[in-house]
Short mmCIF file of C-alpha atoms in Angstrom, two decimals:
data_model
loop_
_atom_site.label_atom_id
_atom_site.label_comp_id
_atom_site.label_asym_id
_atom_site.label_seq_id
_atom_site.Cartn_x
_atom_site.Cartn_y
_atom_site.Cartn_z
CA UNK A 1 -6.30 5.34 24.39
CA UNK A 2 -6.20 2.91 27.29
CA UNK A 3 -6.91 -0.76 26.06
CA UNK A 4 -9.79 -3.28 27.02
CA UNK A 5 -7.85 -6.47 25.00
CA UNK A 6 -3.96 -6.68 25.51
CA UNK A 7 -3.37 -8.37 22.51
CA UNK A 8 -2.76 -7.91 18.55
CA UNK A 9 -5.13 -9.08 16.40
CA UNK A 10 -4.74 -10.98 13.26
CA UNK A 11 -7.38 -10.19 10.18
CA UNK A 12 -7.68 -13.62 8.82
CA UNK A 13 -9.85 -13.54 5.81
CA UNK A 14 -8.04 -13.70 2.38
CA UNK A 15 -4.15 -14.01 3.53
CA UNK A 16 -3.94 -17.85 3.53
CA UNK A 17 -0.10 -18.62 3.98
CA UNK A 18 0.59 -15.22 4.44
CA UNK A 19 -1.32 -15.01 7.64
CA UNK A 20 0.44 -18.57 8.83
CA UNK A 21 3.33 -16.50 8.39
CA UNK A 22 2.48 -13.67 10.28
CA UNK A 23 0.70 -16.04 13.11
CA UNK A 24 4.24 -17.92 12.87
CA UNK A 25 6.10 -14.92 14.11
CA UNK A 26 4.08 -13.30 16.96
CA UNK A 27 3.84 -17.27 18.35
CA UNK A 28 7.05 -17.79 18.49
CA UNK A 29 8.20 -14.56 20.15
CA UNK A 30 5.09 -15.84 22.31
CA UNK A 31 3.00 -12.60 21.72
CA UNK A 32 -0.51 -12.37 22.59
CA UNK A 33 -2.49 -12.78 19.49
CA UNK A 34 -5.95 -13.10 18.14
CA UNK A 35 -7.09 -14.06 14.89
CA UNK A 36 -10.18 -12.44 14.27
CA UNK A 37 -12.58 -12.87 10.90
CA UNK A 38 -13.85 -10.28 8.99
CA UNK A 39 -17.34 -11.30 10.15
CA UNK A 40 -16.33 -10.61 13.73
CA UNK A 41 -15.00 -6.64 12.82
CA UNK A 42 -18.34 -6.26 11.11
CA UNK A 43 -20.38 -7.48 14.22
CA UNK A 44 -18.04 -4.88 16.45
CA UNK A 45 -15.21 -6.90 18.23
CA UNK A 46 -12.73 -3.91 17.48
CA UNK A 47 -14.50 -1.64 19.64
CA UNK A 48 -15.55 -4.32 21.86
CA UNK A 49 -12.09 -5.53 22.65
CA UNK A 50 -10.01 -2.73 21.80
CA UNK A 51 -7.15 -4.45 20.89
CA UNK A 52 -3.00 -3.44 20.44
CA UNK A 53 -3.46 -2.95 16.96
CA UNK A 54 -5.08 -4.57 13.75
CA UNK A 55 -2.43 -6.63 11.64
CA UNK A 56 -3.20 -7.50 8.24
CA UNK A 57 -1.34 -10.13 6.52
CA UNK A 58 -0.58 -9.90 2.38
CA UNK A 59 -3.16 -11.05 -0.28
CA UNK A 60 -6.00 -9.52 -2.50
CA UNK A 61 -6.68 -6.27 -1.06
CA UNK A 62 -10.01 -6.16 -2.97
CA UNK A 63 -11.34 -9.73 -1.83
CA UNK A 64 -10.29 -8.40 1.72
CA UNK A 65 -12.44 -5.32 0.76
CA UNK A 66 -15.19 -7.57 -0.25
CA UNK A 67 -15.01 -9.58 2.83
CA UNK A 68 -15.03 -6.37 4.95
CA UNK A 69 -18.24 -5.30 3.48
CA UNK A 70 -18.85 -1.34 4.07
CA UNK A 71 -19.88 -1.92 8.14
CA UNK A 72 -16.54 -3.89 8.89
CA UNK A 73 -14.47 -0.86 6.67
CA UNK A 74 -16.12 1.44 8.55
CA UNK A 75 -15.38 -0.33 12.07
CA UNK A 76 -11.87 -0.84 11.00
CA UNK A 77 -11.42 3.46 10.04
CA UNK A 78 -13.56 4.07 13.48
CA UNK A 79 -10.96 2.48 15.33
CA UNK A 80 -7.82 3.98 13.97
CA UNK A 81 -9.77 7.42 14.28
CA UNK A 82 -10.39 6.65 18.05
CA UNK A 83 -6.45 6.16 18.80
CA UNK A 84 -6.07 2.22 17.28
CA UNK A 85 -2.89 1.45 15.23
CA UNK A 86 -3.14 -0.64 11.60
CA UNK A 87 -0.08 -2.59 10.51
CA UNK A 88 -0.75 -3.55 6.83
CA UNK A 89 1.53 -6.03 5.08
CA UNK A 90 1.67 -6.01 1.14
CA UNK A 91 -2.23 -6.68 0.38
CA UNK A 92 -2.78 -5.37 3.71
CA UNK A 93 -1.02 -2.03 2.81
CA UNK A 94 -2.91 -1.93 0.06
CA UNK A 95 -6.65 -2.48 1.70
CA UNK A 96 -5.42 0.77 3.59
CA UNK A 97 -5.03 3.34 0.57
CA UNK A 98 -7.17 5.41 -1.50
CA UNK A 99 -9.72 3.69 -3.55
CA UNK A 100 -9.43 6.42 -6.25
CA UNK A 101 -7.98 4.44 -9.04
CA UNK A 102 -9.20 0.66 -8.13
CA UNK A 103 -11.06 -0.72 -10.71
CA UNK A 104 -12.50 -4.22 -11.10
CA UNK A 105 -12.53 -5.88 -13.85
CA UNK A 106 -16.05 -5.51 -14.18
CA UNK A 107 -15.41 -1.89 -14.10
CA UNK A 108 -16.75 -0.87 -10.89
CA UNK A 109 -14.99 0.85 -7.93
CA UNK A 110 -13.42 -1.08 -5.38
CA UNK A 111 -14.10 0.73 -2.16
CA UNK A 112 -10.62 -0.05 0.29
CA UNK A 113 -10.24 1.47 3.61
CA UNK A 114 -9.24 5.12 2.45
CA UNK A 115 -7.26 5.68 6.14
CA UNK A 116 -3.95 6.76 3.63
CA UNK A 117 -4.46 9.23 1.06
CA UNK A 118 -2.03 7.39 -1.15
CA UNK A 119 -2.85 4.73 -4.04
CA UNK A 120 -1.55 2.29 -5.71
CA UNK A 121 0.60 2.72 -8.66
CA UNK A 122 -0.35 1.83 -12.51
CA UNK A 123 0.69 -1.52 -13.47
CA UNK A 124 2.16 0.37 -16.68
CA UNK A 125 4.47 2.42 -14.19
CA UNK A 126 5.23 -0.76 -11.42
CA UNK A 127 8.04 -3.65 -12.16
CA UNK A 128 5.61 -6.06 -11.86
CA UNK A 129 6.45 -9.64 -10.14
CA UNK A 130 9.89 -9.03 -8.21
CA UNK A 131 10.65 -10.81 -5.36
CA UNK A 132 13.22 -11.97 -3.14
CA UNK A 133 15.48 -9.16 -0.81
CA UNK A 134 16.53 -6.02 -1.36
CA UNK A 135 18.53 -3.36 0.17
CA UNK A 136 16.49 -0.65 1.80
CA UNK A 137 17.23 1.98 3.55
CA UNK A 138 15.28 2.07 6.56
CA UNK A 139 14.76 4.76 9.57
CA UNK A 140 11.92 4.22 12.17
CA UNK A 141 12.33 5.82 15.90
CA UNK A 142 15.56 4.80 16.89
CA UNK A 143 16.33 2.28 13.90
CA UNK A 144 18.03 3.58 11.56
CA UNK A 145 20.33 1.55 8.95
CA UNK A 146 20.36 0.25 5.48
CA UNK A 147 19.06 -3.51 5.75
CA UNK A 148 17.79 -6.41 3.15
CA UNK A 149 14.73 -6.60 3.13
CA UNK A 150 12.12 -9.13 1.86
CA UNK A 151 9.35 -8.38 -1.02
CA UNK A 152 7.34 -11.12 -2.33
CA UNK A 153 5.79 -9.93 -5.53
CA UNK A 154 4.13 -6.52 -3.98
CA UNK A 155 2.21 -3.79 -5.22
CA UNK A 156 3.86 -0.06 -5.40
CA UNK A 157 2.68 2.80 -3.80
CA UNK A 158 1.92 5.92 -5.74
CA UNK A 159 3.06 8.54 -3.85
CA UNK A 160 1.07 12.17 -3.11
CA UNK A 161 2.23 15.34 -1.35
CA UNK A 162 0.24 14.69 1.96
CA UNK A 163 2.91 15.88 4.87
CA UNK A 164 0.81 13.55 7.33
CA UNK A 165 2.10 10.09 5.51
CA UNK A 166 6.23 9.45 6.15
CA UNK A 167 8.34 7.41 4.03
CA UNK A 168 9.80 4.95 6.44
CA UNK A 169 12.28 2.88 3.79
CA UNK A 170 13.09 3.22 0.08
CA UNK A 171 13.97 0.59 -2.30
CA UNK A 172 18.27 0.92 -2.98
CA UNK A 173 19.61 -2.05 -4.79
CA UNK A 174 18.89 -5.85 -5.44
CA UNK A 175 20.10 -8.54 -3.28
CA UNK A 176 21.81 -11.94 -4.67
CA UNK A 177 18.18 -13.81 -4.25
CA UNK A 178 16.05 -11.37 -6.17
CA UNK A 179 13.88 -12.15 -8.59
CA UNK A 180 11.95 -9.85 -10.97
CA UNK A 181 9.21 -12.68 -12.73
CA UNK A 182 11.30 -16.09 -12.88
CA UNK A 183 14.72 -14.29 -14.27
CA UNK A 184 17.58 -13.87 -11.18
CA UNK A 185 18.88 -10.89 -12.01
CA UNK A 186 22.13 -11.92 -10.30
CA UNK A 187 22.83 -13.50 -13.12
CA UNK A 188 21.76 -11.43 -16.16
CA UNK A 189 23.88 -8.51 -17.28
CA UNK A 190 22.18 -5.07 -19.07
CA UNK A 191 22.27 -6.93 -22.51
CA UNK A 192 20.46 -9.71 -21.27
CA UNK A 193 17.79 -7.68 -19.11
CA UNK A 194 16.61 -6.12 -22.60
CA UNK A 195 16.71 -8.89 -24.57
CA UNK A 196 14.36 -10.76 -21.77
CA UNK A 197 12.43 -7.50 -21.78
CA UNK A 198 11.23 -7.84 -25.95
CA UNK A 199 10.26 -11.56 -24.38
CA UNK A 200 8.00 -10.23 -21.67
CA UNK A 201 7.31 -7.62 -23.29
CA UNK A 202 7.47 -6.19 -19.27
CA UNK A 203 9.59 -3.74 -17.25
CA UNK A 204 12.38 -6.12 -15.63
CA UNK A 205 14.93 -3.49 -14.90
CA UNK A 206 14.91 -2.79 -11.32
CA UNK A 207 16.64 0.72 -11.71
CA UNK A 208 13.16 1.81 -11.58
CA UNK A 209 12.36 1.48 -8.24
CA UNK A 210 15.43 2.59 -6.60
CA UNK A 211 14.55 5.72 -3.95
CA UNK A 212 10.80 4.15 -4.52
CA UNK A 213 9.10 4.02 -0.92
CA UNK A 214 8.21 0.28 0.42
CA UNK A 215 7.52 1.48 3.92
CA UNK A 216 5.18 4.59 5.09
CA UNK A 217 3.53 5.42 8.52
CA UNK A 218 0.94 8.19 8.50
CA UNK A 219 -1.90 9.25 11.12
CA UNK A 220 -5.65 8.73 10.95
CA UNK A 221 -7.97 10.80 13.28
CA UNK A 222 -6.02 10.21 16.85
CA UNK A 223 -4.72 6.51 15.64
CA UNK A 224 -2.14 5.51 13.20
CA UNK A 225 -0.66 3.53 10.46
CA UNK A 226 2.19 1.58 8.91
CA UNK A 227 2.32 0.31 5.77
CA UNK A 228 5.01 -2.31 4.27
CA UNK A 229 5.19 -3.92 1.06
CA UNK A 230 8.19 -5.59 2.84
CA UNK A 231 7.05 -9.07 4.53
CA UNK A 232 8.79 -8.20 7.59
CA UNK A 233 7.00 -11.96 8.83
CA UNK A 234 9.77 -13.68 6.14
CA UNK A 235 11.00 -16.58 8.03
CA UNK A 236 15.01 -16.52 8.33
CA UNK A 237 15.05 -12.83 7.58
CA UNK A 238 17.11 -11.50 10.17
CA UNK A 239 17.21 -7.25 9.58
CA UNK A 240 13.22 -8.04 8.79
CA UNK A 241 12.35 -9.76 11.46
CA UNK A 242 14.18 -7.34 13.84
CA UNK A 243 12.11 -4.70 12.41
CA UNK A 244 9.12 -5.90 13.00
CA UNK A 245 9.97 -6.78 16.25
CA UNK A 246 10.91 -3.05 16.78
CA UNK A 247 7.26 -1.94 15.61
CA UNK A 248 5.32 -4.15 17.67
CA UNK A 249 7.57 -3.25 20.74
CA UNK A 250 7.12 0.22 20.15
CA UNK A 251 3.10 -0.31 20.05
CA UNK A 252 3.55 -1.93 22.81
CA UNK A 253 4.93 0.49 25.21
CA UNK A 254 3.31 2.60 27.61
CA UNK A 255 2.19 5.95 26.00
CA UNK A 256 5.47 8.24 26.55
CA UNK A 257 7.85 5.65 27.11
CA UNK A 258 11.30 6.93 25.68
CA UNK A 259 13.69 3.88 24.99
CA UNK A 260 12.56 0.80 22.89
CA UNK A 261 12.82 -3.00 24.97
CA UNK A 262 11.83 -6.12 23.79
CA UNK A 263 8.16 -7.09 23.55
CA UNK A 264 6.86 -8.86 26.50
CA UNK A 265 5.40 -12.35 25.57
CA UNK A 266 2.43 -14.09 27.11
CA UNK A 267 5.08 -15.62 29.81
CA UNK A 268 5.14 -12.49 31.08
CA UNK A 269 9.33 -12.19 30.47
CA UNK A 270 11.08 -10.26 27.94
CA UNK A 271 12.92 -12.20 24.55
CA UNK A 272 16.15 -11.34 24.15
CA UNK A 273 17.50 -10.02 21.13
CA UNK A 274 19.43 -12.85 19.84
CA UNK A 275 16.11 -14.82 20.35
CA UNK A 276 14.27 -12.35 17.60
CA UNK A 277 15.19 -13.93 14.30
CA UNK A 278 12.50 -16.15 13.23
CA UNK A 279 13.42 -19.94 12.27
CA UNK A 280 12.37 -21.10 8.95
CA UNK A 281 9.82 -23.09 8.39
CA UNK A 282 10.44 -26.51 6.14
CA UNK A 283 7.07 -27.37 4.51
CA UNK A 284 8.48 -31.02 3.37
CA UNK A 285 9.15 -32.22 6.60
CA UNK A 286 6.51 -31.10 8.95
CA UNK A 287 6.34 -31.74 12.71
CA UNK A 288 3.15 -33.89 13.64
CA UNK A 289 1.02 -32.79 15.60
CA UNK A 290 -1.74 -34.11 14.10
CA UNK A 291 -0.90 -37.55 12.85
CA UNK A 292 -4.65 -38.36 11.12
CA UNK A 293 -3.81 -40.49 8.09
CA UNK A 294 -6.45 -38.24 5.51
CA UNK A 295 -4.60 -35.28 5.89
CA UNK A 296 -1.14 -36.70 5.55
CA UNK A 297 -2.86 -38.73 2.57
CA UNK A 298 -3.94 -35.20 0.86
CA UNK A 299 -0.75 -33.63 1.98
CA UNK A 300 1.28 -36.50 0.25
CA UNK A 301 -0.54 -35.84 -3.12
CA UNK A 302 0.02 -32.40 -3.21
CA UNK A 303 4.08 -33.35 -3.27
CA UNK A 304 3.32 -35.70 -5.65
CA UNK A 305 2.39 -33.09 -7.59
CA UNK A 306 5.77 -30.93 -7.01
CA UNK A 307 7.98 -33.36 -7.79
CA UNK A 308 5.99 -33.98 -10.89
CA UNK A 309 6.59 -29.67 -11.62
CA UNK A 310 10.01 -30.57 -11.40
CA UNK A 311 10.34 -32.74 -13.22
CA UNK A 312 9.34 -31.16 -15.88
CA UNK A 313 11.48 -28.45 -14.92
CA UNK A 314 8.13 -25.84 -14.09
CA UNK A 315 9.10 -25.86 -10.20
CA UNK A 316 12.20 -25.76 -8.02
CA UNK A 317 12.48 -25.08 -4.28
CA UNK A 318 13.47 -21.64 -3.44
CA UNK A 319 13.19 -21.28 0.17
CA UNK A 320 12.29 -24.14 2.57
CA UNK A 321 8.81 -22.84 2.62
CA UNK A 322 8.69 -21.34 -1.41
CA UNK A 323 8.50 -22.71 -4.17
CA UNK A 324 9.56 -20.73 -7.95
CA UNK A 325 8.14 -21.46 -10.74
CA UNK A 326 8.62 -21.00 -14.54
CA UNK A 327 6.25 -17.51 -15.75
CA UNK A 328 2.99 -18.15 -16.70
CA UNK A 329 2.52 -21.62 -14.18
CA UNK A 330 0.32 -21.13 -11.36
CA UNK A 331 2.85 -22.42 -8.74
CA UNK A 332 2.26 -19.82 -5.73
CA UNK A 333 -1.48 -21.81 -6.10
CA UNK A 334 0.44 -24.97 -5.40
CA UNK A 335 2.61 -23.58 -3.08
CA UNK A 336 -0.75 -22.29 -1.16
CA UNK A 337 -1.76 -25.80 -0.87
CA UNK A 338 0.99 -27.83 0.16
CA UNK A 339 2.19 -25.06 2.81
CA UNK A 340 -1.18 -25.06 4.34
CA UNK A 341 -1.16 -28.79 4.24
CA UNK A 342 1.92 -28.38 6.19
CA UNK A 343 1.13 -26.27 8.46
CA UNK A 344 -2.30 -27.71 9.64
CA UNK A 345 -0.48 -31.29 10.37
CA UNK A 346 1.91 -29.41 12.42
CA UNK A 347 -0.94 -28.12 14.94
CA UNK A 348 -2.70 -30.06 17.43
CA UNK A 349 -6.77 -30.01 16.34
CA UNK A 350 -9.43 -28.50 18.59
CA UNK A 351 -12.73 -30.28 19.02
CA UNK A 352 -14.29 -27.56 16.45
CA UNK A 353 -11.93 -28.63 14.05
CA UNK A 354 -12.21 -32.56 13.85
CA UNK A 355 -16.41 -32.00 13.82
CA UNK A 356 -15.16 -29.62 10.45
CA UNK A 357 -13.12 -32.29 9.11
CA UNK A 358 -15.34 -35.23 9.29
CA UNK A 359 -17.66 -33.03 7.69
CA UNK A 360 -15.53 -32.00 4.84
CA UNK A 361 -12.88 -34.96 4.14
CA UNK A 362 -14.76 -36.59 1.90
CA UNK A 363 -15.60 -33.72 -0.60
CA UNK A 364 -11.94 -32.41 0.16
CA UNK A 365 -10.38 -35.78 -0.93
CA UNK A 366 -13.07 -35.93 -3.86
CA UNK A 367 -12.10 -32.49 -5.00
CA UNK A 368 -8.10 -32.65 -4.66
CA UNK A 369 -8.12 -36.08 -6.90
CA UNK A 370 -9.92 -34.36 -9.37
CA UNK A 371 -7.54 -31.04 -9.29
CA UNK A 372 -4.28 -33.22 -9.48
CA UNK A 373 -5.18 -35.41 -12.10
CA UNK A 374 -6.27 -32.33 -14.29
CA UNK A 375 -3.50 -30.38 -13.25
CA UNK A 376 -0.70 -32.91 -14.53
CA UNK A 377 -2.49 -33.04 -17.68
CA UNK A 378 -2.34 -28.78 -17.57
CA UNK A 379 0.81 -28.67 -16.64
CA UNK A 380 2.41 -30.95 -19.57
CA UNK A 381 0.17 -28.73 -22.28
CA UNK A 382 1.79 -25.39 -20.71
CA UNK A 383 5.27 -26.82 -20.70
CA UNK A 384 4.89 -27.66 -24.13
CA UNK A 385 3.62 -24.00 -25.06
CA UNK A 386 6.00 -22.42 -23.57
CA UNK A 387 8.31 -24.01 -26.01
CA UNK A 388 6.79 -21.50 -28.65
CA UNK A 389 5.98 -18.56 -26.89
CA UNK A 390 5.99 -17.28 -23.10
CA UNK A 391 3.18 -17.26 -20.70
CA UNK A 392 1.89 -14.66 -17.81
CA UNK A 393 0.39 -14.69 -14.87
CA UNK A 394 -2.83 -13.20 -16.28
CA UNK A 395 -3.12 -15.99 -19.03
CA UNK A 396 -2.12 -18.69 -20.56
CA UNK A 397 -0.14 -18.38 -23.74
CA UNK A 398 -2.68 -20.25 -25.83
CA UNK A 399 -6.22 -19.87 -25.67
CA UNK A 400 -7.20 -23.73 -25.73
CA UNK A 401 -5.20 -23.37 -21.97
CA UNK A 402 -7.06 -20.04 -20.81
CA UNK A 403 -9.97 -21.92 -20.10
CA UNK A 404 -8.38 -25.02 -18.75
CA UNK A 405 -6.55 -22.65 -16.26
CA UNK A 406 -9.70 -20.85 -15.36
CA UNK A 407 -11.37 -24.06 -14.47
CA UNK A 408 -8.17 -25.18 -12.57
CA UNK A 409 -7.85 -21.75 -10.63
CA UNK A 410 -10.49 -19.34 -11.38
CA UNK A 411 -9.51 -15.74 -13.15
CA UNK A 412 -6.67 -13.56 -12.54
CA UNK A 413 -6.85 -11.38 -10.39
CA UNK A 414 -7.67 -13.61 -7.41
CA UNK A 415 -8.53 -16.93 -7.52
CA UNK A 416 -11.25 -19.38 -8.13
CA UNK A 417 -12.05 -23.18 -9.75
CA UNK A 418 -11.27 -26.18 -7.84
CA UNK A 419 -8.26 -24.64 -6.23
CA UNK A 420 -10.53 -22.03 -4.69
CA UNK A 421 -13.10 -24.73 -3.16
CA UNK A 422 -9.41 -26.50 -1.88
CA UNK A 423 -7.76 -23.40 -0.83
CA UNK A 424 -11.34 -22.57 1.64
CA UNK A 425 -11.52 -25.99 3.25
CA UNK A 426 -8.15 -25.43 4.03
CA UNK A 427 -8.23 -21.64 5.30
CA UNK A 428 -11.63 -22.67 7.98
CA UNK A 429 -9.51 -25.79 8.82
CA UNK A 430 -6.82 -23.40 10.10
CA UNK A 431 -8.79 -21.17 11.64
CA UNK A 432 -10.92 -23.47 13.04
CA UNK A 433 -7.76 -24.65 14.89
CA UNK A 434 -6.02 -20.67 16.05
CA UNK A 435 -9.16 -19.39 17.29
CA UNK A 436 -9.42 -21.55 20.17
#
């Protein structure tokens, strides 16, 4: 399959920072990407342009469904069928399975892409909200090796016997950084895992994914597929980084080539290897690029509203670019924000993008007030009931909250409230900016 667009493109609806990540690494090994909409792969651009392959960052892989709408699913499975390749990343992997056991919470089937005959594990079955690295052990062409790799609160595959999908890496053990909810497990022994666990009232033991797969690759018609609940994009993550590196060289090779060599970047020279580790990314102290007062202004609050987190002790700074937060707070919400924030001061606007922002500042700046001052007043109330008895991501742990959080952020799964009308702005400034 010979093809028309030399580049990768980037599926940008419904990843938010997860597809700044992603963008972050192929620009700075200076690969040539696209970020296309999910608008443009209903109207045909897949076939039109034919590109390297389709990335997909993390996220909800039913609001990416949604997005899709049945014509762009169906342009997406016509091009892997034709000879295209599919990298999915965490809610990426997941828009790729079988749509078998995806419910709604209305009840109705969520239709996903169906190009792996796979699904997705039972939250009954899963550990639910781990994060940080873990040892995997890993073997894809030529690599081969047990390497830490990073999972940020993924999904789990639930495995079939269809010999066309291969298990490219399986969960081993827990690195020092890993989380499963807001408990470090480096420092809990067995006694304290089950006493957290009659808490929770959740699996935290992580003995229960060891040998589970995190990484598959599997045919579709003449194209093919990888699938990683791994976010091989993690800034600073060296063995990570290197293998994602690895996959997009190997996509990039001439049809038969035998040895693997570094990517070529839009220069039109090869990266060396030492070069391949991606630099992290420091959300608190972002480069300027785009030095207009409003945005620093709205950028500023959002802080404001960190430090206020913790100080209250419902936020600390895990990574430069992540933030953890106590179970039950909405903080990868806040995190959204402020990252974005970040990132969209660090890029230079287009024409496109200041006509946006003049035309959505004020509304922006009228919503964000009204979020931070109710979210302060949120926060406190949740602080104070977790003092009695633990929240979850799914709810609040008293009912005079639920609604409070609902209005805040919308309903769980997904998102929604004033965050949601924030969190859009934000998303079409950013892409009004990388598709130039």
């Amino acid at each position: 399959m010979s093809h028309g667009s030399e580049k990768f493109f980037i599926l940008w609806d419904e990843s938010h920072l997860w597809g700044v990540l992603l963008w972050r690494a192929l620009n700075f090994w200076q690969l040539p990407v696209e970020v296309v909409t999910a608008d443009q792969i209903q109207e045909g651009i897949l076939a039109q342009e034919n590109p390297l392959a389709l990335l997909v960052p993390g996220g909800w892989a039913r609001l990416k469904s949604r997005k899709l709408k049945p014509e762009g699913r169906k342009n997406i499975r016509k091009f892997i069928q034709n000879g295209g390749k599919y990298l999915g990343f965490c809610g990426g992997a997941g828009l790729a399975l079988n749509s078998s056991r995806e419910k709604s919470r209305t009840g109705h089937s969520v239709p996903l892409l169906e190009i792996c005959s796979w699904s997705r594990k039972p939250m009954s079955r899963r550990l639910p909200n781990f994060s940080g690295h873990i040892l995997c052990q890993v073997k894809f062409n030529n690599f081969f090796a047990q390497i830490a790799l990073p999972v940020w609160w993924p999904s789990q595959f639930a495995p079939n016997d269809d010999p066309s999908v291969q298990v490219l890496a399986t969960y081993l053990e827990p690195e020092e950084d890993f989380w499963v909810t807001d408990l470090n497990l480096n420092d809990l022994g067995p006694q304290d895992l089950r006493k957290w666990e009659k808490v929770y009232k959740i699996n935290l033991n992580p003995s229960i994914i060891q040998g589970e797969p995190c990484l598959i690759q599997g045919k579709f018609g003449q194209g093919e597929y990888i699938l990683s609940y791994a976010h091989l994009e993690t800034p600073n993550s060296p063995a990570a980084n290197k293998l994602l590196w690895v996959i997009l060289s190997t996509w990039q090779q001439p049809v038969g080539a035998d040895s693997i060599s570094a990517p070529e970047s839009k220069t039109g020279k090869d990266l060396s290897y030492d070069k391949i580790v991606l630099p992290d990314w420091d959300v608190q102290n972002p480069c300027l690029a785009w030095k207009d007062k409003n945005i620093i202004e709205l950028w500023k609050k959002t802080k404001e509203i960190i430090a206020f987190g913790q100080k209250h002790f419902l936020f600390s700074w895990r990574r430069p670019w992540l933030l953890s937060w106590r179970r039950g707070i909405p903080g990868s919400h806040i995190n959204f924000i402020y990252a974005m924030l970040s990132f969209i001061l660090s890029l230079k606007p287009t024409e496109k993008t200041l006509a946006l922002w003049e035309k959505k500042k004020e509304q922006l700046f009228s919503l964000t007030d009204e979020f931070c001052i109710r979210l302060k007043s949120y926060l406190l109330a949740e602080r104070l009931a977790l003092t009695s008895r633990p929240s979850s991501p799914e709810a609040s742990s008293k009912t005079s909250l639920q609604q409070k959080k609902i209005e805040l952020f919308g309903s769980f799964p997904g998102y929604g409230g004033l965050y949601g009308q924030i969190l859009t702005t934000l998303d079409q400034l950013i892409l009004s900016i990388l598709q130039k």
